[in-house]
Tab-separated table of C-alpha atoms in Angstrom:
chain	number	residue	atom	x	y	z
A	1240	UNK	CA	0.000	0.000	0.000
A	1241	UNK	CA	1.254	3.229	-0.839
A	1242	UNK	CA	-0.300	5.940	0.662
A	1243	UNK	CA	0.119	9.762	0.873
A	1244	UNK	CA	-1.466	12.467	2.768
A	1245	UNK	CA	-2.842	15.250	0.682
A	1246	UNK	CA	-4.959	18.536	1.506
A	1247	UNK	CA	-6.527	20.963	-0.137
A	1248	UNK	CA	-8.539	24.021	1.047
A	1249	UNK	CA	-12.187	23.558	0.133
A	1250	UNK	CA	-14.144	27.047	0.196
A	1251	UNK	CA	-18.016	28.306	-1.295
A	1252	UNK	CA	-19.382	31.224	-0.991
A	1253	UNK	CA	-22.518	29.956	0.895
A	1254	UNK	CA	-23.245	26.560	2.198
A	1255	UNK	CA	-26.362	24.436	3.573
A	1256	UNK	CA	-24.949	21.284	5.846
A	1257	UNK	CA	-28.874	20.784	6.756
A	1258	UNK	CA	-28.961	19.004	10.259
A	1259	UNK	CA	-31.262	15.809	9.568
A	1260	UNK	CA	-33.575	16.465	12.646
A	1261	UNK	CA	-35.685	19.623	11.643
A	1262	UNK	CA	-37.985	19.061	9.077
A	1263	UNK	CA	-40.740	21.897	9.455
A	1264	UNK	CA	-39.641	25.468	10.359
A	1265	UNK	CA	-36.299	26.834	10.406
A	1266	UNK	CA	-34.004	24.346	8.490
A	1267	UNK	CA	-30.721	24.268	10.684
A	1268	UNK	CA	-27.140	23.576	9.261
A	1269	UNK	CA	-24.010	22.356	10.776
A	1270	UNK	CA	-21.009	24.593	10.995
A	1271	UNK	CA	-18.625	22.088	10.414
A	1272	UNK	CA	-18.071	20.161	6.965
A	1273	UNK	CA	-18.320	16.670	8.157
A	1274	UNK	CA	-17.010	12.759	6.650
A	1275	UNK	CA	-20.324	11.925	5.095
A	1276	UNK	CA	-20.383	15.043	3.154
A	1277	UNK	CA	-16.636	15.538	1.920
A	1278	UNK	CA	-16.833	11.828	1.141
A	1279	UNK	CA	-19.644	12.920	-1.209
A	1280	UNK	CA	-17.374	15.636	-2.162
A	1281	UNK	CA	-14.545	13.451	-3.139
A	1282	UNK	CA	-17.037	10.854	-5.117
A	1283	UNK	CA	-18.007	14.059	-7.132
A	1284	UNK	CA	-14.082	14.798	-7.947
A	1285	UNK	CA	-13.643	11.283	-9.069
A	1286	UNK	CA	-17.056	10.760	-10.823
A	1287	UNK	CA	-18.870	8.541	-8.510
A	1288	UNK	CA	-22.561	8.294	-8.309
A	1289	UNK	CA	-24.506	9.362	-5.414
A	1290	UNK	CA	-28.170	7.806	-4.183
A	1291	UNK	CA	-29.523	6.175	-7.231
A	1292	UNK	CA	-31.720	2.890	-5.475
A	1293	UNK	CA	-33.889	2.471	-2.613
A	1294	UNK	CA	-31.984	0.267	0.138
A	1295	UNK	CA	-28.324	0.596	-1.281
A	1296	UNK	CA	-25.658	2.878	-0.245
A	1297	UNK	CA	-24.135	5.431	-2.962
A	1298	UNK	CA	-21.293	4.332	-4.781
A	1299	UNK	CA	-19.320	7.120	-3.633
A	1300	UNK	CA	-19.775	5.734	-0.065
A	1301	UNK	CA	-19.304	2.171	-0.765
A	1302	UNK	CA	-15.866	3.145	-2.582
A	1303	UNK	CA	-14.867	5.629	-0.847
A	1304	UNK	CA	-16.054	4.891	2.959
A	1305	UNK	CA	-13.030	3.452	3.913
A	1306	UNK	CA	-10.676	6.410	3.692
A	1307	UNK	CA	-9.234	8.189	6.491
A	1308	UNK	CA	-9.763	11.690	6.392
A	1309	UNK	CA	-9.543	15.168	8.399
A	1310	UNK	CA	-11.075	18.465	8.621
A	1311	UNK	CA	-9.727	22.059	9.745
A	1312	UNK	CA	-11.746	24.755	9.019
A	1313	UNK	CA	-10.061	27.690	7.843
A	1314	UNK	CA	-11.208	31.843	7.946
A	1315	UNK	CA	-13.687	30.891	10.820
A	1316	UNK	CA	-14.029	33.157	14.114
A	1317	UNK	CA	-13.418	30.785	17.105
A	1318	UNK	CA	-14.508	27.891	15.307
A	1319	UNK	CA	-17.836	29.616	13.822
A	1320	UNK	CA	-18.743	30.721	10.393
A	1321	UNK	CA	-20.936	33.223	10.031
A	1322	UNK	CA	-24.023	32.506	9.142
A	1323	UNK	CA	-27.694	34.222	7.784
A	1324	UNK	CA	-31.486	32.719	7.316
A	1325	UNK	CA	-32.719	32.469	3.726
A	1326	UNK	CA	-36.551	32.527	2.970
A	1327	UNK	CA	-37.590	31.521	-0.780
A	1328	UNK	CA	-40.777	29.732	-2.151
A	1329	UNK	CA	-39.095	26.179	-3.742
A	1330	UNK	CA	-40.765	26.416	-7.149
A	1331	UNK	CA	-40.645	22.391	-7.795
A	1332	UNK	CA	-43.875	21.482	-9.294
A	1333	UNK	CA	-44.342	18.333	-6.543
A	1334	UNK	CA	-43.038	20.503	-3.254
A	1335	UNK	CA	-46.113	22.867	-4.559
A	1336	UNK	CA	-48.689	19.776	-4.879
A	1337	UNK	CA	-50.505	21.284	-1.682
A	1338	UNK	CA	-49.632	25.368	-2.395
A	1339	UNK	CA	-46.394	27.184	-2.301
A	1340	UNK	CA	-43.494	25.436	-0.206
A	1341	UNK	CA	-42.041	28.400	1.642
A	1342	UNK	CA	-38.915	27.366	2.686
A	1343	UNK	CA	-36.359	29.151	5.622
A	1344	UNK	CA	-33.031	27.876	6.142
A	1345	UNK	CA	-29.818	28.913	7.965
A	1346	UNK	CA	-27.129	29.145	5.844
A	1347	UNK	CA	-23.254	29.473	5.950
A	1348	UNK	CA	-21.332	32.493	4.123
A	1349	UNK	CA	-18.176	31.949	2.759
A	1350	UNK	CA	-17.937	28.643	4.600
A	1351	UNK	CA	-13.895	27.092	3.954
A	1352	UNK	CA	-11.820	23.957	5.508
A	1353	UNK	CA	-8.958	22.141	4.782
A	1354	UNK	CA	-9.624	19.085	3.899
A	1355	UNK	CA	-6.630	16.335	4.547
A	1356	UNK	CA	-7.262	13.036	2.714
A	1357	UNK	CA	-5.073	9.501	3.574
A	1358	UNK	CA	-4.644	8.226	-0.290
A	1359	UNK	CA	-4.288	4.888	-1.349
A	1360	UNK	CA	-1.871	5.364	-4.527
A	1361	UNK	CA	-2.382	1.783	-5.429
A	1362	UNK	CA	-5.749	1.797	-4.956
A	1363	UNK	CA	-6.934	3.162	-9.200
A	1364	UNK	CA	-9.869	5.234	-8.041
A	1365	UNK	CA	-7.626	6.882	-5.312
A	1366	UNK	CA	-4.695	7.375	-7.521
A	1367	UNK	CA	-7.187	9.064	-9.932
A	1368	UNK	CA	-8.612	11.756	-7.037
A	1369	UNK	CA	-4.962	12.370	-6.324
A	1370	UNK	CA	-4.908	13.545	-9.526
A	1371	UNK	CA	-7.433	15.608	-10.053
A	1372	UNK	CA	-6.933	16.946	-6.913
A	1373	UNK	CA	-3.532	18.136	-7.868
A	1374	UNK	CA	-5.004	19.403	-11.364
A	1375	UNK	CA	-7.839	21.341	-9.725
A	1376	UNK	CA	-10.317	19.088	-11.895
A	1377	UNK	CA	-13.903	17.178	-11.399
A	1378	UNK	CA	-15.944	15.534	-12.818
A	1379	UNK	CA	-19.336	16.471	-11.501
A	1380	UNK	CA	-19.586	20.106	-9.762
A	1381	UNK	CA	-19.042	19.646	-6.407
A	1382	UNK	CA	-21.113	21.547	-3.840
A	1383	UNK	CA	-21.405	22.208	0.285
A	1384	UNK	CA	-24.732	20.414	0.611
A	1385	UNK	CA	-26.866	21.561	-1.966
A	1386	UNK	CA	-26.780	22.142	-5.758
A	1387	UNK	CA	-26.334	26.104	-5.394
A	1388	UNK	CA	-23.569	26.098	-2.929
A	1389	UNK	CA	-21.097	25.502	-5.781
A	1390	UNK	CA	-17.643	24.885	-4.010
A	1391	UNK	CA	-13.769	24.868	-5.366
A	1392	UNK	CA	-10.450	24.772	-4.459
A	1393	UNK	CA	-7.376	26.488	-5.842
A	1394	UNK	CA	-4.448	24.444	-7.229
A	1395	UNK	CA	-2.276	26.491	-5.116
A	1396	UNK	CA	-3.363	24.974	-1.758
A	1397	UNK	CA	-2.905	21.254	-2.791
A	1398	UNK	CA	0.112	19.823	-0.599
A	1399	UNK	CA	1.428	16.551	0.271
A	1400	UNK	CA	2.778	15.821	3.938
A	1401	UNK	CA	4.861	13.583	5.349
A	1402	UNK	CA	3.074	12.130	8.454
A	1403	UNK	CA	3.475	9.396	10.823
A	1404	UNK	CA	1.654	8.884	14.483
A	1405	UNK	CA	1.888	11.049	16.987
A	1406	UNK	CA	4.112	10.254	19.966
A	1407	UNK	CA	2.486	12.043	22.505
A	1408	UNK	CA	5.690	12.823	24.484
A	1409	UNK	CA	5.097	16.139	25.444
A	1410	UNK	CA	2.042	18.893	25.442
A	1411	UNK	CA	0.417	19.399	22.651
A	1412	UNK	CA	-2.471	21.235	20.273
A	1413	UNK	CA	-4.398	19.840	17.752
A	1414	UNK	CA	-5.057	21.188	14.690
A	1415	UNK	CA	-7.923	19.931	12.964
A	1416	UNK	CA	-10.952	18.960	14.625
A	1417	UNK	CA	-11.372	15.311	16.227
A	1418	UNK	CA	-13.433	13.334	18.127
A	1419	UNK	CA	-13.847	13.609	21.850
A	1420	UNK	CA	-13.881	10.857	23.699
A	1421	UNK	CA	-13.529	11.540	27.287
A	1422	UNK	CA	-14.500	15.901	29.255
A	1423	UNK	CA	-11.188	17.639	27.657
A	1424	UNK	CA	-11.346	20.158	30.314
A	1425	UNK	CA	-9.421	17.414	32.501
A	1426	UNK	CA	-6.713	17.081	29.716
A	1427	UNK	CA	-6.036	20.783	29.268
A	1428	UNK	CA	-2.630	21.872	30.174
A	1429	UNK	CA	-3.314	25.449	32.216
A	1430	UNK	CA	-1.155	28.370	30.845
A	1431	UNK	CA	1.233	29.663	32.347
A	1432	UNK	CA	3.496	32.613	32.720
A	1433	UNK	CA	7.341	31.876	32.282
A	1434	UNK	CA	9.735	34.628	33.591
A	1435	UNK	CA	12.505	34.281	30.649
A	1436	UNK	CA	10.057	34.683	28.260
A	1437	UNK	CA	8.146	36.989	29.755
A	1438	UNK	CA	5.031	35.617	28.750
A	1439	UNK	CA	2.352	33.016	28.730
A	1440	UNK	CA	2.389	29.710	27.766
A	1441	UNK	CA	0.349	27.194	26.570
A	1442	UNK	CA	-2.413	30.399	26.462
A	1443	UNK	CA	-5.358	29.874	24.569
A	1444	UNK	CA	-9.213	31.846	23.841
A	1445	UNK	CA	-11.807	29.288	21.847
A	1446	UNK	CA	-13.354	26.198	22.242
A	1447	UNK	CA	-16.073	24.575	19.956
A	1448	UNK	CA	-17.935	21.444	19.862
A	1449	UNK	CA	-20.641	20.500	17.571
A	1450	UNK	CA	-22.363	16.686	17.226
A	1451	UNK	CA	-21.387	15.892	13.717
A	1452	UNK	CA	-22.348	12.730	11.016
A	1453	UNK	CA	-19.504	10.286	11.142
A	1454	UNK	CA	-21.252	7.558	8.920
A	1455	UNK	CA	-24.084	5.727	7.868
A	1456	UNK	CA	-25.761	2.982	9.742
A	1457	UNK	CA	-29.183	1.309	8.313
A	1458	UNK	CA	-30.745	-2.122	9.252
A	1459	UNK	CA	-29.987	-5.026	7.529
A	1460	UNK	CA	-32.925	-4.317	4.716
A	1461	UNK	CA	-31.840	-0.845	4.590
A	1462	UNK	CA	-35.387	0.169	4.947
A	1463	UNK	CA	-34.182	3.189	6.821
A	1464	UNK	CA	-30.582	5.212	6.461
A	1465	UNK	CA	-29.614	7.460	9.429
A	1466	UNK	CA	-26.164	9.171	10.505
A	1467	UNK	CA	-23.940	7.408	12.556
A	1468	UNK	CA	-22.995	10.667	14.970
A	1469	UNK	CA	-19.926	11.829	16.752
A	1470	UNK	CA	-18.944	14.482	19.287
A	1471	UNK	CA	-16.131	16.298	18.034
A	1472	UNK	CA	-13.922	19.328	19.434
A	1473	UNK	CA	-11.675	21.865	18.045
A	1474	UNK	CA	-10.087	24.231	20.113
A	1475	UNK	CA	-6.611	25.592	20.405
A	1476	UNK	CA	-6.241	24.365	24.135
A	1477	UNK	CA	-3.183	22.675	24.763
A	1478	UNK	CA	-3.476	18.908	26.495
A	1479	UNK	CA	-0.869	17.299	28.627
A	1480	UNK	CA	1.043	14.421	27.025
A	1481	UNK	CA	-0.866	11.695	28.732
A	1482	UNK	CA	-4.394	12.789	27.477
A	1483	UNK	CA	-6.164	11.018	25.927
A	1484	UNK	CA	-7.136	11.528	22.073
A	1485	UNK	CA	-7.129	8.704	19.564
A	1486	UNK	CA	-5.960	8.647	15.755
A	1487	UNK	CA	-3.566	11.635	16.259
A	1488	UNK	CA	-1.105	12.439	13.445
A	1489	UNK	CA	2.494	14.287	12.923
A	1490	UNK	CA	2.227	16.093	9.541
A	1491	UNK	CA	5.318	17.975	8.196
A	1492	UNK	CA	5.958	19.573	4.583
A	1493	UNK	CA	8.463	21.799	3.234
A	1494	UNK	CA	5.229	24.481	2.675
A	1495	UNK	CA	3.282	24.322	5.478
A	1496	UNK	CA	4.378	24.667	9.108
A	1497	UNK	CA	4.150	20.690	11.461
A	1498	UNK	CA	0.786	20.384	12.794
A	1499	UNK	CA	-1.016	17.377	14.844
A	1500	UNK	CA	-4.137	16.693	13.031
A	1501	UNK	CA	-6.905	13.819	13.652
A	1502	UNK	CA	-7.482	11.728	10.837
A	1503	UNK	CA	-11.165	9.468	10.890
């Protein structure tokens, strides 16, 4: 298996993550990007197709579910995006069966995240979103959640890491967001002021968590599909070295400073 680690800095200029459990009323989005959807993301860069059949997973999901992936978001204000409530009347001739469907939705503006993807180079259908990754190419449009959030990336933020697991030795911040597993208050290493420096260290301001999609999980006749869900974290606390955070990566390239991200 050959793999590499490769990222790339998603952005849109709006974007509608709709949360699964409102279904009348105001239509609620996540903040964060999460697997389910870049994996639909990715499927669209390669040319995989989404939900075609009743009771079957799309293909982009049964290829692609397997890869380890993680997600920073980028241009956000302690972890938020902005975000603004959208009325319109959908227009579909079957949402208007019973009168006009006026629909109001929370949406994200100028929504962006850097997406880090574990690629299997042996693996045809990996090597071939490495490359259009690289080459700024897709084959079907891909989009934060819905057809009109239209998203892209720029050639220029494609990079390849060297990585390997992290040895937590010493204190430490992660980077990317990642799932918590056990009250990270009890992990977090408490600034403090050092006289040589003359400053604090180990400071920090923000931290966010949001319940986010990790998967799908269905019965065995698939007569229903639902999220398998996650709580995840990011914050730029920093956690003592025995704490307690799985699936925690070294990443280093000659562009972009080392980081510790979580890759799931």
């Amino acid at each position: 298996m050959q793999q590499t680690l490769v990222s790339f800095d998603l952005q849109a200029d709006f974007g509608v993550l709709k949360k699964p459990d409102v279904n009348e009323g105001l239509q609620v989005t996540f903040n964060m990007l999460h697997r389910p959807a870049l994996l639909g993301i990715l499927g669209a860069i390669v040319g995989l197709e989404g939900y075609r059949q009743k009771g079957a997973f799309p293909v982009y999901y049964t290829t692609l579910g397997s890869m380890k992936v993680g997600i920073e978001p980028i241009g956000h204000e302690k972890g938020n995006f902005t975000k603004t409530v959208i009325t319109y009347t959908n227009t579909v001739g079957y949402a208007n069966a019973d009168g006009n469907l006026i629909v109001t939705e929370q949406t994200l503006r100028s929504p962006a995240y850097r997406c880090y993807v574990l690629v299997d180079l042996d693996d045809p259908v990996q090597q071939l979103l490495f490359e259009r990754l690289t080459a700024g190419e897709a084959a079907y449009l891909p989009y934060l959640g819905k057809n009109e959030c239209a998203a892209w990336w720029d050639v220029e933020s494609v990079k390849t890491y060297q990585f390997e697991p992290f040895k937590q030795e010493e204190d430490f911040k992660v980077d990317s967001i990642f799932i918590r597993e056990y009250p990270l208050r009890s992990q977090r290493r408490p600034p403090r002021f050092s006289p040589s420096a003359r400053k604090m260290l180990n400071s920090s301001s923000f931290a966010y968590f949001e319940r986010l999609p990790l998967g799908f999980y269905s019965d065995e006749k698939m007569t229903f599909v639902q999220y398998e869900m996650a709580e995840f974290a990011y914050c730029d606390w920093f956690f003592s070295h025995d704490s307690v955070i799985s699936d925690l990566y070294f990443v280093s390239s000659s562009e972009v400073a080392s980081r510790v991200i979580h890759l799931f």
